[in-house]
Amino acid sequence: MMERAMAQREAWSEQLVEGLLDTHRHERGPLMPILHELQDRCGYVDRRSVPLLADGLNLSQAEVFGVISFYKDFRSQPAGGHRVLICRAEACQSVGAEPLAAHAQARLGIAFGQTTDDGRVSLDQVFCLGNCALGPSVMVNDTLHGRVDAQGFDGLVGG
């Protein structure tokens, strides 16, 4: 069964973004720290942040959006109550990660990068969880699980 749900997040607001701009704008390369803090506090980087950050940091909106879309750690939509990561690196692939990935997507009814309709689970792929000897590896919220097969996955996500 899934471990504890992810921590409660703060609601996005213009005031939050403006406060982060005030805190970080004088740092060298302030965009990444601001984006990380927005992600940490809200659970995602709301698209409404893009024009505010662009204006506040004298960047184009394309530059800001490019950074958000380039780095897979940044989400532009709220994550589900539980975040499930499946490792798809070579070591995990060699012991069944591809069939596990297909099973997970079918079981949850979503593709990687999506959240179930009920908002319960977000599914993402990563390309190493550092658990290569125990692949295929899955992380549920902050807990790492090794040697996960289809049945083990169903147990992790409730079912």
PDB file of C-alpha atoms in Angstrom:
ATOM      1  CA  MET A   1       0.000   0.000   0.000  1.00  0.00           C
ATOM      2  CA  MET A   2       1.193   3.535  -0.603  1.00  0.00           C
ATOM      3  CA  GLU A   3       3.044   5.270   2.146  1.00  0.00           C
ATOM      4  CA  ARG A   4       2.018   8.655   3.426  1.00  0.00           C
ATOM      5  CA  ALA A   5       0.742  11.201   0.948  1.00  0.00           C
ATOM      6  CA  MET A   6       3.012  14.006  -0.106  1.00  0.00           C
ATOM      7  CA  ALA A   7       3.131  17.039   2.158  1.00  0.00           C
ATOM      8  CA  GLN A   8       0.431  19.679   1.921  1.00  0.00           C
ATOM      9  CA  ARG A   9       1.426  22.429  -0.458  1.00  0.00           C
ATOM     10  CA  GLU A  10       0.978  26.158  -0.446  1.00  0.00           C
ATOM     11  CA  ALA A  11      -1.457  27.699  -2.919  1.00  0.00           C
ATOM     12  CA  TRP A  12       0.094  29.590  -5.834  1.00  0.00           C
ATOM     13  CA  SER A  13      -0.298  33.370  -5.776  1.00  0.00           C
ATOM     14  CA  GLU A  14       1.202  36.404  -7.443  1.00  0.00           C
ATOM     15  CA  GLN A  15       2.324  37.524  -3.990  1.00  0.00           C
ATOM     16  CA  LEU A  16       4.304  34.298  -3.555  1.00  0.00           C
ATOM     17  CA  VAL A  17       6.097  34.834  -6.879  1.00  0.00           C
ATOM     18  CA  GLU A  18       6.749  38.510  -6.104  1.00  0.00           C
ATOM     19  CA  GLY A  19       8.139  37.539  -2.693  1.00  0.00           C
ATOM     20  CA  LEU A  20      10.490  35.015  -4.267  1.00  0.00           C
ATOM     21  CA  LEU A  21      11.590  37.589  -6.811  1.00  0.00           C
ATOM     22  CA  ASP A  22      12.339  40.032  -3.986  1.00  0.00           C
ATOM     23  CA  THR A  23      14.312  37.357  -2.132  1.00  0.00           C
ATOM     24  CA  HIS A  24      16.336  36.021  -5.072  1.00  0.00           C
ATOM     25  CA  ARG A  25      16.508  38.675  -7.809  1.00  0.00           C
ATOM     26  CA  HIS A  26      19.920  39.977  -6.675  1.00  0.00           C
ATOM     27  CA  GLU A  27      21.521  36.534  -6.639  1.00  0.00           C
ATOM     28  CA  ARG A  28      23.615  35.319  -9.508  1.00  0.00           C
ATOM     29  CA  GLY A  29      21.314  33.215 -11.732  1.00  0.00           C
ATOM     30  CA  PRO A  30      18.118  33.662  -9.692  1.00  0.00           C
ATOM     31  CA  LEU A  31      15.719  31.801 -12.000  1.00  0.00           C
ATOM     32  CA  MET A  32      16.613  28.257 -10.922  1.00  0.00           C
ATOM     33  CA  PRO A  33      16.410  28.934  -7.159  1.00  0.00           C
ATOM     34  CA  ILE A  34      13.046  30.653  -7.654  1.00  0.00           C
ATOM     35  CA  LEU A  35      11.677  27.792  -9.750  1.00  0.00           C
ATOM     36  CA  HIS A  36      12.891  25.213  -7.233  1.00  0.00           C
ATOM     37  CA  GLU A  37      11.299  27.105  -4.361  1.00  0.00           C
ATOM     38  CA  LEU A  38       8.018  27.474  -6.252  1.00  0.00           C
ATOM     39  CA  GLN A  39       8.083  23.742  -6.987  1.00  0.00           C
ATOM     40  CA  ASP A  40       8.851  22.914  -3.338  1.00  0.00           C
ATOM     41  CA  ARG A  41       6.207  25.201  -1.914  1.00  0.00           C
ATOM     42  CA  CYS A  42       3.371  24.661  -4.418  1.00  0.00           C
ATOM     43  CA  GLY A  43       4.237  21.235  -5.806  1.00  0.00           C
ATOM     44  CA  TYR A  44       4.457  22.646  -9.329  1.00  0.00           C
ATOM     45  CA  VAL A  45       5.355  25.807 -11.242  1.00  0.00           C
ATOM     46  CA  ASP A  46       2.100  27.422 -12.265  1.00  0.00           C
ATOM     47  CA  ARG A  47       2.144  28.772 -15.829  1.00  0.00           C
ATOM     48  CA  ARG A  48       0.933  32.110 -14.488  1.00  0.00           C
ATOM     49  CA  SER A  49       4.423  32.462 -12.979  1.00  0.00           C
ATOM     50  CA  VAL A  50       6.089  32.707 -16.389  1.00  0.00           C
ATOM     51  CA  PRO A  51       5.233  36.339 -17.276  1.00  0.00           C
ATOM     52  CA  LEU A  52       5.872  37.482 -13.694  1.00  0.00           C
ATOM     53  CA  LEU A  53       9.297  35.850 -13.616  1.00  0.00           C
ATOM     54  CA  ALA A  54      10.178  37.049 -17.102  1.00  0.00           C
ATOM     55  CA  ASP A  55       9.293  40.635 -16.205  1.00  0.00           C
ATOM     56  CA  GLY A  56      10.938  40.496 -12.784  1.00  0.00           C
ATOM     57  CA  LEU A  57      14.195  38.993 -14.081  1.00  0.00           C
ATOM     58  CA  ASN A  58      14.354  40.854 -17.413  1.00  0.00           C
ATOM     59  CA  LEU A  59      14.052  37.625 -19.390  1.00  0.00           C
ATOM     60  CA  SER A  60      11.738  36.646 -22.195  1.00  0.00           C
ATOM     61  CA  GLN A  61       8.784  34.425 -21.415  1.00  0.00           C
ATOM     62  CA  ALA A  62      10.273  31.923 -23.853  1.00  0.00           C
ATOM     63  CA  GLU A  63      13.461  31.759 -21.780  1.00  0.00           C
ATOM     64  CA  VAL A  64      11.552  31.115 -18.565  1.00  0.00           C
ATOM     65  CA  PHE A  65       9.236  28.549 -20.156  1.00  0.00           C
ATOM     66  CA  GLY A  66      12.244  26.888 -21.826  1.00  0.00           C
ATOM     67  CA  VAL A  67      13.894  26.278 -18.462  1.00  0.00           C
ATOM     68  CA  ILE A  68      10.684  24.919 -16.933  1.00  0.00           C
ATOM     69  CA  SER A  69      10.023  22.571 -19.845  1.00  0.00           C
ATOM     70  CA  PHE A  70      13.655  21.437 -20.205  1.00  0.00           C
ATOM     71  CA  TYR A  71      14.127  20.177 -16.649  1.00  0.00           C
ATOM     72  CA  LYS A  72      11.953  17.150 -15.927  1.00  0.00           C
ATOM     73  CA  ASP A  73      11.897  17.922 -12.194  1.00  0.00           C
ATOM     74  CA  PHE A  74       9.665  20.921 -12.824  1.00  0.00           C
ATOM     75  CA  ARG A  75       5.955  20.235 -13.161  1.00  0.00           C
ATOM     76  CA  SER A  76       3.543  22.702 -14.740  1.00  0.00           C
ATOM     77  CA  GLN A  77       0.510  21.038 -13.155  1.00  0.00           C
ATOM     78  CA  PRO A  78      -0.116  19.910  -9.591  1.00  0.00           C
ATOM     79  CA  ALA A  79       1.099  16.409  -8.835  1.00  0.00           C
ATOM     80  CA  GLY A  80      -1.211  13.769  -7.443  1.00  0.00           C
ATOM     81  CA  GLY A  81      -1.374  12.926  -3.776  1.00  0.00           C
ATOM     82  CA  HIS A  82       1.209  10.211  -4.410  1.00  0.00           C
ATOM     83  CA  ARG A  83       4.115  10.467  -6.825  1.00  0.00           C
ATOM     84  CA  VAL A  84       5.291   7.215  -8.406  1.00  0.00           C
ATOM     85  CA  LEU A  85       8.628   7.145 -10.245  1.00  0.00           C
ATOM     86  CA  ILE A  86       9.699   4.157 -12.329  1.00  0.00           C
ATOM     87  CA  CYS A  87      13.355   3.768 -13.234  1.00  0.00           C
ATOM     88  CA  ARG A  88      13.891   3.117 -16.934  1.00  0.00           C
ATOM     89  CA  ALA A  89      17.692   3.148 -17.000  1.00  0.00           C
ATOM     90  CA  GLU A  90      19.632   0.315 -18.616  1.00  0.00           C
ATOM     91  CA  ALA A  91      20.222  -1.709 -15.442  1.00  0.00           C
ATOM     92  CA  CYS A  92      16.518  -1.714 -14.610  1.00  0.00           C
ATOM     93  CA  GLN A  93      15.580  -2.344 -18.253  1.00  0.00           C
ATOM     94  CA  SER A  94      17.698  -5.485 -18.246  1.00  0.00           C
ATOM     95  CA  VAL A  95      15.600  -6.959 -15.421  1.00  0.00           C
ATOM     96  CA  GLY A  96      12.093  -6.001 -16.486  1.00  0.00           C
ATOM     97  CA  ALA A  97      11.546  -2.247 -16.266  1.00  0.00           C
ATOM     98  CA  GLU A  98       9.902  -2.001 -19.691  1.00  0.00           C
ATOM     99  CA  PRO A  99       7.118  -4.522 -18.973  1.00  0.00           C
ATOM    100  CA  LEU A 100       6.713  -2.901 -15.538  1.00  0.00           C
ATOM    101  CA  ALA A 101       6.386   0.544 -17.131  1.00  0.00           C
ATOM    102  CA  ALA A 102       3.733  -0.740 -19.548  1.00  0.00           C
ATOM    103  CA  HIS A 103       1.869  -2.437 -16.686  1.00  0.00           C
ATOM    104  CA  ALA A 104       1.983   0.702 -14.520  1.00  0.00           C
ATOM    105  CA  GLN A 105       0.577   2.886 -17.281  1.00  0.00           C
ATOM    106  CA  ALA A 106      -2.184   0.387 -18.057  1.00  0.00           C
ATOM    107  CA  ARG A 107      -2.984  -0.193 -14.372  1.00  0.00           C
ATOM    108  CA  LEU A 108      -3.277   3.532 -13.625  1.00  0.00           C
ATOM    109  CA  GLY A 109      -4.798   4.448 -16.989  1.00  0.00           C
ATOM    110  CA  ILE A 110      -2.302   7.254 -17.563  1.00  0.00           C
ATOM    111  CA  ALA A 111       0.962   7.868 -19.396  1.00  0.00           C
ATOM    112  CA  PHE A 112       4.195   9.069 -17.860  1.00  0.00           C
ATOM    113  CA  GLY A 113       3.926  12.712 -16.849  1.00  0.00           C
ATOM    114  CA  GLN A 114       0.219  12.463 -16.089  1.00  0.00           C
ATOM    115  CA  THR A 115      -1.970  12.285 -12.992  1.00  0.00           C
ATOM    116  CA  THR A 116      -4.971  10.019 -12.488  1.00  0.00           C
ATOM    117  CA  ASP A 117      -8.360  11.683 -12.906  1.00  0.00           C
ATOM    118  CA  ASP A 118      -9.026  11.419  -9.179  1.00  0.00           C
ATOM    119  CA  GLY A 119      -5.747  13.235  -8.434  1.00  0.00           C
ATOM    120  CA  ARG A 120      -4.502  10.307  -6.363  1.00  0.00           C
ATOM    121  CA  VAL A 121      -1.363   9.298  -8.314  1.00  0.00           C
ATOM    122  CA  SER A 122       1.139  10.991 -10.630  1.00  0.00           C
ATOM    123  CA  LEU A 123       3.331   8.671 -12.700  1.00  0.00           C
ATOM    124  CA  ASP A 124       6.759   9.685 -13.917  1.00  0.00           C
ATOM    125  CA  GLN A 125       9.787   7.993 -15.389  1.00  0.00           C
ATOM    126  CA  VAL A 126      13.360   8.580 -14.305  1.00  0.00           C
ATOM    127  CA  PHE A 127      16.593   7.289 -15.692  1.00  0.00           C
ATOM    128  CA  CYS A 128      18.276   6.207 -12.488  1.00  0.00           C
ATOM    129  CA  LEU A 129      17.206   5.915  -8.890  1.00  0.00           C
ATOM    130  CA  GLY A 130      20.622   4.643  -7.810  1.00  0.00           C
ATOM    131  CA  ASN A 131      19.259   1.214  -6.900  1.00  0.00           C
ATOM    132  CA  CYS A 132      20.698  -0.632  -9.882  1.00  0.00           C
ATOM    133  CA  ALA A 133      21.457  -3.914  -8.120  1.00  0.00           C
ATOM    134  CA  LEU A 134      17.816  -4.249  -7.051  1.00  0.00           C
ATOM    135  CA  GLY A 135      15.992  -3.309 -10.238  1.00  0.00           C
ATOM    136  CA  PRO A 136      13.469  -2.736 -11.461  1.00  0.00           C
ATOM    137  CA  SER A 137      13.176   0.122  -9.003  1.00  0.00           C
ATOM    138  CA  VAL A 138      10.168   2.241  -8.130  1.00  0.00           C
ATOM    139  CA  MET A 139       9.959   5.233  -5.806  1.00  0.00           C
ATOM    140  CA  VAL A 140       6.619   5.987  -4.175  1.00  0.00           C
ATOM    141  CA  ASN A 141       6.710   9.465  -2.664  1.00  0.00           C
ATOM    142  CA  ASP A 142      10.112   9.342  -0.941  1.00  0.00           C
ATOM    143  CA  THR A 143      10.379   5.579  -0.411  1.00  0.00           C
ATOM    144  CA  LEU A 144      12.496   3.461  -2.751  1.00  0.00           C
ATOM    145  CA  HIS A 145      11.410  -0.087  -3.612  1.00  0.00           C
ATOM    146  CA  GLY A 146      13.516  -2.679  -5.435  1.00  0.00           C
ATOM    147  CA  ARG A 147      12.795  -5.787  -7.473  1.00  0.00           C
ATOM    148  CA  VAL A 148       9.301  -4.530  -8.272  1.00  0.00           C
ATOM    149  CA  ASP A 149       7.236  -6.621 -10.664  1.00  0.00           C
ATOM    150  CA  ALA A 150       3.621  -6.118 -11.804  1.00  0.00           C
ATOM    151  CA  GLN A 151       2.179  -7.735  -8.687  1.00  0.00           C
ATOM    152  CA  GLY A 152       4.485  -5.731  -6.439  1.00  0.00           C
ATOM    153  CA  PHE A 153       3.507  -2.538  -8.253  1.00  0.00           C
ATOM    154  CA  ASP A 154      -0.183  -3.275  -7.722  1.00  0.00           C
ATOM    155  CA  GLY A 155       0.534  -3.762  -4.025  1.00  0.00           C
ATOM    156  CA  LEU A 156       2.372  -0.438  -3.843  1.00  0.00           C
ATOM    157  CA  VAL A 157      -0.411   1.546  -5.466  1.00  0.00           C
ATOM    158  CA  GLY A 158      -3.230  -0.168  -3.653  1.00  0.00           C
ATOM    159  CA  GLY A 159      -4.232  -2.996  -5.547  1.00  0.00           C
TER     160      GLY A 159
END
